[in-house]
Short mmCIF file of C-alpha atoms in Angstrom, two decimals:
data_model
loop_
_atom_site.label_atom_id
_atom_site.label_comp_id
_atom_site.label_asym_id
_atom_site.label_seq_id
_atom_site.Cartn_x
_atom_site.Cartn_y
_atom_site.Cartn_z
CA MET K 1 -45.49 4.71 -83.02
CA SER K 2 -43.11 7.69 -81.97
CA PHE K 3 -40.82 4.98 -80.33
CA LEU K 4 -40.56 3.50 -83.60
CA TYR K 5 -39.58 6.71 -85.53
CA PHE K 6 -37.00 7.55 -82.74
CA LEU K 7 -35.83 3.86 -82.27
CA ARG K 8 -35.15 4.02 -86.54
CA GLY K 9 -33.64 7.77 -86.73
CA LEU K 10 -31.43 6.32 -83.74
CA LEU K 11 -30.03 2.90 -86.04
CA LEU K 12 -29.82 5.60 -88.94
CA PHE K 13 -27.32 7.70 -86.92
CA LEU K 14 -25.65 4.86 -85.60
CA PHE K 15 -25.10 3.35 -89.23
CA PHE K 16 -24.15 7.29 -90.19
CA LEU K 17 -21.15 7.04 -87.67
CA VAL K 18 -19.77 3.64 -88.68
CA VAL K 19 -19.81 4.80 -92.19
CA VAL K 20 -17.73 7.95 -90.79
CA CYS K 21 -15.43 5.70 -89.33
CA LEU K 22 -14.96 3.20 -91.36
CA PHE K 23 -14.46 5.37 -94.89
CA GLY K 24 -14.58 8.90 -93.58
CA GLN K 25 -11.03 8.65 -92.19
CA ASN K 26 -8.59 11.53 -93.17
CA ARG K 27 -6.00 9.86 -95.17
CA ASP K 28 -3.45 11.88 -94.01
CA SER K 29 -3.46 10.25 -90.85
CA GLU K 30 -4.44 6.33 -92.08
CA PRO K 31 -1.23 4.25 -92.12
CA ALA K 32 -0.27 2.96 -95.45
CA GLY K 33 0.09 -0.93 -94.63
CA ILE K 34 2.66 -2.38 -97.01
CA MET K 35 3.08 -6.48 -96.91
CA PHE K 36 5.54 -8.83 -98.62
CA TYR K 37 4.77 -12.77 -98.95
CA ASN K 38 6.23 -15.78 -100.48
CA VAL K 39 2.89 -17.90 -101.58
CA GLU K 40 5.02 -20.53 -102.43
CA ASN K 41 3.97 -22.14 -105.55
CA LEU K 42 0.95 -20.41 -106.88
CA PHE K 43 0.12 -22.32 -109.89
CA ASN K 44 -2.47 -23.16 -112.01
CA PRO K 45 -3.24 -27.11 -113.12
CA GLU K 46 -2.68 -25.96 -116.80
CA HIS K 47 0.80 -26.37 -118.18
CA ASN K 48 2.41 -23.31 -119.86
CA GLU K 49 4.32 -23.98 -123.00
CA GLY K 50 8.22 -23.39 -122.46
CA GLN K 51 7.87 -23.79 -118.44
CA ASN K 52 8.91 -26.37 -116.09
CA ASP K 53 5.59 -26.74 -114.79
CA LEU K 54 4.30 -29.89 -114.67
CA GLU K 55 5.21 -31.11 -111.39
CA PHE K 56 1.96 -28.69 -110.39
CA THR K 57 -0.58 -30.61 -113.06
CA PRO K 58 -3.38 -32.57 -112.34
CA ASP K 59 -1.17 -35.47 -113.77
CA GLY K 60 1.87 -34.28 -112.05
CA ASP K 61 3.69 -35.26 -108.71
CA ARG K 62 1.72 -33.04 -106.36
CA ARG K 63 -1.72 -33.68 -108.43
CA TRP K 64 -2.22 -29.96 -109.01
CA ASN K 65 -5.83 -29.18 -109.97
CA ARG K 66 -8.80 -25.87 -109.58
CA TYR K 67 -9.56 -27.14 -106.10
CA ARG K 68 -6.47 -26.85 -104.75
CA GLN K 69 -5.95 -23.98 -106.29
CA THR K 70 -8.67 -22.19 -105.31
CA GLU K 71 -8.06 -23.43 -101.44
CA LYS K 72 -4.52 -21.53 -101.72
CA GLU K 73 -5.82 -18.45 -103.01
CA ASN K 74 -8.96 -18.28 -100.32
CA ASN K 75 -5.48 -18.90 -97.64
CA ILE K 76 -3.59 -16.18 -99.42
CA CYS K 77 -6.27 -13.57 -99.17
CA ARG K 78 -6.92 -14.64 -95.46
CA VAL K 79 -3.55 -13.67 -94.54
CA VAL K 80 -3.63 -10.43 -96.25
CA LEU K 81 -6.71 -9.61 -94.82
CA PHE K 82 -5.16 -10.79 -91.27
CA ALA K 83 -2.62 -8.40 -91.97
CA GLY K 84 -4.23 -5.35 -92.44
CA ARG K 85 -7.80 -6.06 -89.98
CA TRP K 86 -9.45 -2.93 -90.69
CA ASN K 87 -6.85 -1.18 -92.98
CA PRO K 88 -6.19 -3.91 -96.04
CA PRO K 89 -2.39 -3.25 -97.01
CA VAL K 90 -2.25 -0.79 -99.81
CA LEU K 91 0.26 -2.58 -101.30
CA VAL K 92 1.12 -6.43 -101.29
CA GLY K 93 4.44 -8.23 -103.01
CA LEU K 94 4.17 -11.60 -103.96
CA CYS K 95 6.75 -14.08 -105.25
CA GLU K 96 6.37 -17.88 -106.45
CA VAL K 97 3.15 -16.82 -108.60
CA GLU K 98 3.37 -18.92 -111.85
CA ASP K 99 1.65 -15.87 -114.11
CA ARG K 100 -1.01 -13.28 -114.38
CA LYS K 101 -4.05 -15.87 -114.34
CA VAL K 102 -3.68 -17.17 -111.00
CA LEU K 103 -3.07 -13.49 -109.52
CA GLU K 104 -6.26 -12.43 -111.60
CA SER K 105 -8.11 -14.92 -109.53
CA LEU K 106 -6.78 -14.11 -106.20
CA VAL K 107 -7.98 -10.64 -106.74
CA PHE K 108 -11.20 -11.52 -108.20
CA ASN K 109 -12.46 -14.49 -107.10
CA THR K 110 -11.68 -14.25 -103.05
CA GLY K 111 -12.44 -12.10 -100.50
CA LEU K 112 -10.17 -9.53 -101.67
CA GLN K 113 -13.00 -8.72 -104.41
CA HIS K 114 -14.36 -5.54 -102.80
CA LEU K 115 -11.04 -4.20 -101.99
CA ASP K 116 -10.01 -2.69 -105.27
CA TYR K 117 -6.70 -4.55 -105.75
CA SER K 118 -4.85 -4.06 -109.25
CA ILE K 119 -2.21 -6.04 -110.66
CA ILE K 120 1.40 -5.31 -112.02
CA HIS K 121 3.01 -8.35 -113.21
CA PHE K 122 5.39 -9.04 -116.08
CA ASP K 123 6.48 -12.73 -117.08
CA SER K 124 10.12 -13.57 -115.87
CA PRO K 125 12.48 -15.89 -117.63
CA ASP K 126 12.58 -17.76 -114.73
CA ARG K 127 12.35 -21.78 -115.86
CA ARG K 128 9.73 -22.75 -113.41
CA GLY K 129 7.51 -20.08 -114.75
CA ILE K 130 7.57 -18.61 -111.00
CA ASP K 131 7.49 -14.54 -110.73
CA VAL K 132 7.05 -11.87 -108.61
CA ALA K 133 3.79 -9.60 -109.11
CA LEU K 134 2.66 -6.01 -106.92
CA LEU K 135 -0.84 -5.52 -105.66
CA TYR K 136 -1.94 -2.41 -104.74
CA ARG K 137 -5.16 -0.69 -103.54
CA ARG K 138 -5.88 2.01 -106.45
CA ASP K 139 -8.16 3.86 -103.81
CA ARG K 140 -4.46 4.83 -102.30
CA PHE K 141 -2.11 3.93 -105.02
CA SER K 142 -1.72 5.12 -108.86
CA VAL K 143 1.18 3.80 -110.51
CA LEU K 144 3.20 6.28 -112.23
CA HIS K 145 5.65 3.64 -114.17
CA ALA K 146 6.73 -0.20 -113.40
CA ALA K 147 9.28 -2.30 -115.28
CA PRO K 148 10.50 -5.98 -114.59
CA ARG K 149 15.00 -5.56 -113.96
CA PRO K 150 16.42 -8.32 -115.60
CA VAL K 151 19.03 -10.09 -112.86
CA ILE K 152 21.61 -11.73 -115.54
CA PHE K 153 24.55 -14.39 -114.92
CA ASP K 154 27.47 -14.04 -116.77
CA GLU K 155 28.77 -17.50 -115.73
CA ASP K 156 25.72 -18.78 -115.92
CA ASN K 157 22.91 -19.51 -118.69
CA ARG K 158 20.01 -20.68 -116.22
CA PRO K 159 18.08 -17.57 -115.85
CA THR K 160 16.51 -16.36 -112.48
CA ARG K 161 12.92 -14.20 -111.93
CA ASP K 162 13.18 -9.89 -112.64
CA ILE K 163 13.02 -7.75 -110.10
CA LEU K 164 10.59 -5.63 -110.09
CA TYR K 165 10.30 -2.01 -110.22
CA VAL K 166 7.33 0.16 -109.83
CA LYS K 167 6.97 4.10 -109.29
CA GLY K 168 3.86 5.39 -108.25
CA MET K 169 1.83 8.00 -106.04
CA LEU K 170 0.72 7.37 -102.83
CA ASP K 171 -2.87 8.80 -101.86
CA GLU K 172 -1.96 11.39 -104.49
CA LYS K 173 0.52 13.23 -102.26
CA ASP K 174 3.73 11.25 -101.90
CA THR K 175 5.74 9.47 -104.41
CA LEU K 176 6.61 5.75 -103.43
CA HIS K 177 9.53 3.84 -105.34
CA VAL K 178 8.77 0.12 -104.65
CA VAL K 179 11.35 -2.96 -105.33
CA VAL K 180 9.93 -6.28 -105.36
CA ASN K 181 12.86 -9.05 -105.12
CA HIS K 182 13.05 -13.10 -105.61
CA TRP K 183 16.36 -13.59 -105.46
CA PRO K 184 18.02 -17.03 -106.56
CA SER K 185 17.83 -19.93 -104.26
CA ARG K 186 20.48 -21.92 -102.57
CA TRP K 187 19.57 -25.18 -104.19
CA GLY K 188 22.71 -26.41 -104.97
CA GLY K 189 24.69 -25.42 -101.78
CA GLU K 190 24.37 -21.75 -99.94
CA MET K 191 28.55 -21.45 -100.87
CA ALA K 192 28.17 -22.40 -104.72
CA THR K 193 25.30 -19.86 -105.52
CA SER K 194 26.32 -17.06 -103.10
CA ASN K 195 27.98 -15.01 -105.93
CA LYS K 196 24.68 -15.38 -108.33
CA ARG K 197 22.49 -13.54 -104.90
CA LYS K 198 25.57 -10.98 -105.03
CA VAL K 199 24.75 -10.51 -109.18
CA ALA K 200 21.08 -9.88 -107.76
CA SER K 201 22.03 -7.64 -104.91
CA SER K 202 24.49 -5.02 -107.22
CA LYS K 203 21.13 -4.99 -109.71
CA LEU K 204 19.50 -3.51 -106.84
CA ALA K 205 21.91 -1.36 -105.28
CA ASN K 206 21.95 -0.05 -108.75
CA ILE K 207 18.45 0.57 -109.10
CA CYS K 208 18.03 2.42 -105.82
CA ASP K 209 21.14 4.44 -106.75
CA SER K 210 19.60 5.62 -109.37
CA VAL K 211 16.65 6.55 -107.68
CA LEU K 212 18.62 8.21 -105.09
CA LYS K 213 20.85 10.59 -107.58
CA GLU K 214 17.92 11.71 -108.86
CA SER K 215 16.27 12.37 -105.77
CA PRO K 216 18.56 12.16 -102.62
CA GLU K 217 15.30 12.53 -100.45
CA ALA K 218 13.41 9.52 -102.10
CA SER K 219 10.79 7.26 -100.51
CA ILE K 220 12.06 4.02 -101.19
CA VAL K 221 10.73 0.36 -100.00
CA VAL K 222 12.92 -2.94 -101.34
CA MET K 223 10.92 -5.85 -99.90
CA GLY K 224 11.55 -9.94 -100.95
CA ASP K 225 12.76 -13.24 -100.64
CA PHE K 226 16.30 -12.84 -100.90
CA ASN K 227 17.27 -16.73 -99.90
CA ASP K 228 20.10 -14.83 -97.79
CA GLY K 229 19.65 -13.21 -94.06
CA PRO K 230 20.54 -10.12 -92.78
CA GLU K 231 23.84 -10.69 -92.11
CA ASP K 232 24.89 -12.59 -95.23
CA GLU K 233 27.44 -10.44 -97.63
CA SER K 234 24.93 -9.79 -100.47
CA ILE K 235 22.45 -8.29 -98.01
CA GLY K 236 24.66 -6.24 -96.05
CA SER K 237 26.45 -4.62 -98.97
CA LEU K 238 23.37 -2.84 -99.49
CA LYS K 239 23.73 -0.42 -96.50
CA GLY K 240 25.22 2.24 -98.13
CA CYS K 241 21.57 3.04 -99.78
CA LEU K 242 19.32 1.23 -97.54
CA VAL K 243 18.30 0.61 -93.80
CA ASN K 244 17.27 -3.36 -93.20
CA LEU K 245 14.13 -3.32 -91.29
CA ALA K 246 14.64 -7.01 -90.93
CA ASP K 247 17.79 -6.58 -88.17
CA ASN K 248 14.76 -4.80 -85.51
CA ALA K 249 12.20 -7.91 -86.29
CA ASP K 250 9.14 -8.07 -84.19
CA GLY K 251 7.13 -11.54 -84.14
CA ASP K 252 6.28 -14.75 -82.30
CA VAL K 253 8.92 -17.04 -84.29
CA PRO K 254 12.55 -15.51 -84.51
CA GLY K 255 12.29 -15.97 -88.08
CA THR K 256 10.30 -16.42 -91.46
CA ILE K 257 11.57 -19.38 -92.85
CA LYS K 258 12.52 -22.93 -90.96
CA TYR K 259 15.06 -25.27 -92.07
CA ARG K 260 15.15 -28.33 -89.29
CA HIS K 261 15.60 -26.53 -86.36
CA GLU K 262 17.00 -23.03 -87.23
CA TRP K 263 14.98 -20.00 -88.22
CA ASP K 264 16.53 -17.62 -90.85
CA TYR K 265 15.11 -13.87 -92.38
CA PHE K 266 15.09 -14.65 -95.60
CA ASP K 267 11.89 -12.60 -96.43
CA GLN K 268 12.88 -8.57 -95.56
CA ILE K 269 11.57 -4.96 -95.85
CA LEU K 270 14.51 -2.60 -96.29
CA VAL K 271 13.76 1.09 -96.87
CA SER K 272 15.49 4.36 -97.92
CA GLU K 273 16.89 6.51 -94.82
CA SER K 274 14.47 9.01 -95.70
CA LEU K 275 11.87 6.76 -94.54
CA LEU K 276 12.54 6.50 -90.64
CA PRO K 277 10.68 8.21 -88.13
CA CYS K 278 13.76 10.25 -86.83
CA TYR K 279 14.16 11.57 -90.41
CA GLU K 280 13.15 15.30 -90.42
CA GLY K 281 11.55 17.13 -93.54
CA CYS K 282 9.58 14.15 -94.94
CA ASN K 283 6.24 13.88 -95.90
CA LEU K 284 6.27 9.88 -95.23
CA VAL K 285 7.64 8.33 -92.73
CA LEU K 286 7.21 4.67 -91.20
CA LYS K 287 5.34 4.08 -88.05
CA ASN K 288 8.09 2.80 -86.26
CA GLU K 289 11.45 0.84 -87.19
CA LYS K 290 10.05 -2.29 -86.72
CA MET K 291 9.19 -5.33 -89.40
CA LYS K 292 6.43 -7.29 -88.63
CA ILE K 293 6.41 -11.04 -88.83
CA ILE K 294 2.78 -12.23 -89.57
CA SER K 295 2.72 -15.20 -87.15
CA ALA K 296 -0.86 -15.78 -87.19
CA PRO K 297 -1.38 -19.00 -85.48
CA PHE K 298 -3.34 -20.28 -88.39
CA LEU K 299 0.29 -20.22 -90.72
CA LEU K 300 1.87 -22.37 -88.05
CA GLU K 301 1.73 -25.57 -86.43
CA ASP K 302 3.29 -27.88 -83.71
CA ASP K 303 6.89 -29.63 -85.32
CA PRO K 304 6.80 -33.30 -84.33
CA MET K 305 10.64 -33.39 -84.87
CA TYR K 306 11.96 -30.11 -83.67
CA PRO K 307 11.67 -27.77 -81.06
CA GLY K 308 8.85 -25.22 -81.25
CA LYS K 309 6.16 -24.12 -84.18
CA MET K 310 7.28 -25.21 -88.02
CA LEU K 311 5.50 -23.75 -91.03
CA ASN K 312 2.06 -24.82 -92.22
CA ARG K 313 2.72 -25.75 -95.67
CA THR K 314 0.52 -26.69 -98.56
CA TYR K 315 1.98 -29.99 -99.03
CA ARG K 316 4.25 -32.02 -97.13
CA GLY K 317 6.73 -33.61 -99.28
CA LEU K 318 4.59 -34.89 -102.24
CA LYS K 319 1.06 -34.87 -99.60
CA TYR K 320 -1.13 -32.08 -99.91
CA HIS K 321 -1.29 -30.76 -96.32
CA GLY K 322 -3.89 -27.72 -97.43
CA GLY K 323 -1.79 -25.00 -95.69
CA PHE K 324 -0.30 -21.73 -96.33
CA SER K 325 3.03 -21.51 -97.44
CA ASP K 326 7.03 -21.76 -96.15
CA HIS K 327 7.24 -18.60 -95.69
CA LEU K 328 5.78 -16.27 -93.34
CA PRO K 329 4.85 -12.77 -94.35
CA VAL K 330 6.41 -9.54 -93.29
CA TYR K 331 4.75 -6.26 -92.95
CA VAL K 332 5.37 -2.78 -92.50
CA GLU K 333 3.00 0.67 -91.92
CA LEU K 334 3.67 4.51 -93.81
CA VAL K 335 2.45 7.23 -92.00
CA ARG K 336 2.35 11.08 -92.47
CA PRO K 337 3.91 12.96 -89.32
CA PRO K 338 1.30 15.40 -87.77
CA LEU K 339 1.91 18.81 -88.68
CA PRO K 340 4.50 20.63 -85.91
#
């Protein structure tokens, strides 16, 4: 009997140690993961009035239904959990989501439901009805202000996605400005559409300049699918106020999107200089200056036509494939440097 009491006491002690290790960490030493993911057409099967979303309905070309929506949401959940491992991302920027309904289904009907994620989302004027959004863990991030910032073209009445701006507090200690983007696509040709992305770039620069004018050492994280690479003019023009971590990307594949045999970095994370590890006097910095590409084996598959791997997509053409996305997610971590 005494042995049983000893064994029970030992098990309770070990359980206590596990709880302390998992939940009793000092938040000052716990990294804050930030992830961005273009999830490629996360639609609900219902037609939203005024939006060109009939392709993703049960009678549409893609025969989109509730089962496929659920499978896609579970796939996205798997990616989020993989990115953070034991410490799920504090912030998850998303694009190509149709509405708040799919976001609520993602947060409350998958394995994310126990992680206390909340949603920031605004309907944008995009004709297909796809938007950007931000998920945040309420135990670590509190929202002070959130607003959509429209991108308006003088020469074209075809609307695009808004830029999402969020100001919040990380662990009730540090102010963090977060900007989520999905710039106009290259549909119609790269050169023919480049001016639209330059307009979006100018809008983003204005947002960041306004923040830095008020607080020169502000912590800013910009993320998105920019439909341009780091070498393109729309991205290069941001170097005056932001540092592009895609210039120092780390991953098993040389990009986040693949077209035929070529990879590119359309998905990027940029930060204000105050978040660089070498910057002195700030309470919040990057764990390192690399943007990590989440290239888990389940996100890729062998490319039958071109060398190497390709993205494991939801569709191949119009044929349902049950994969993840035509983009890879990107990830960084913020930490608080130890006291001297």
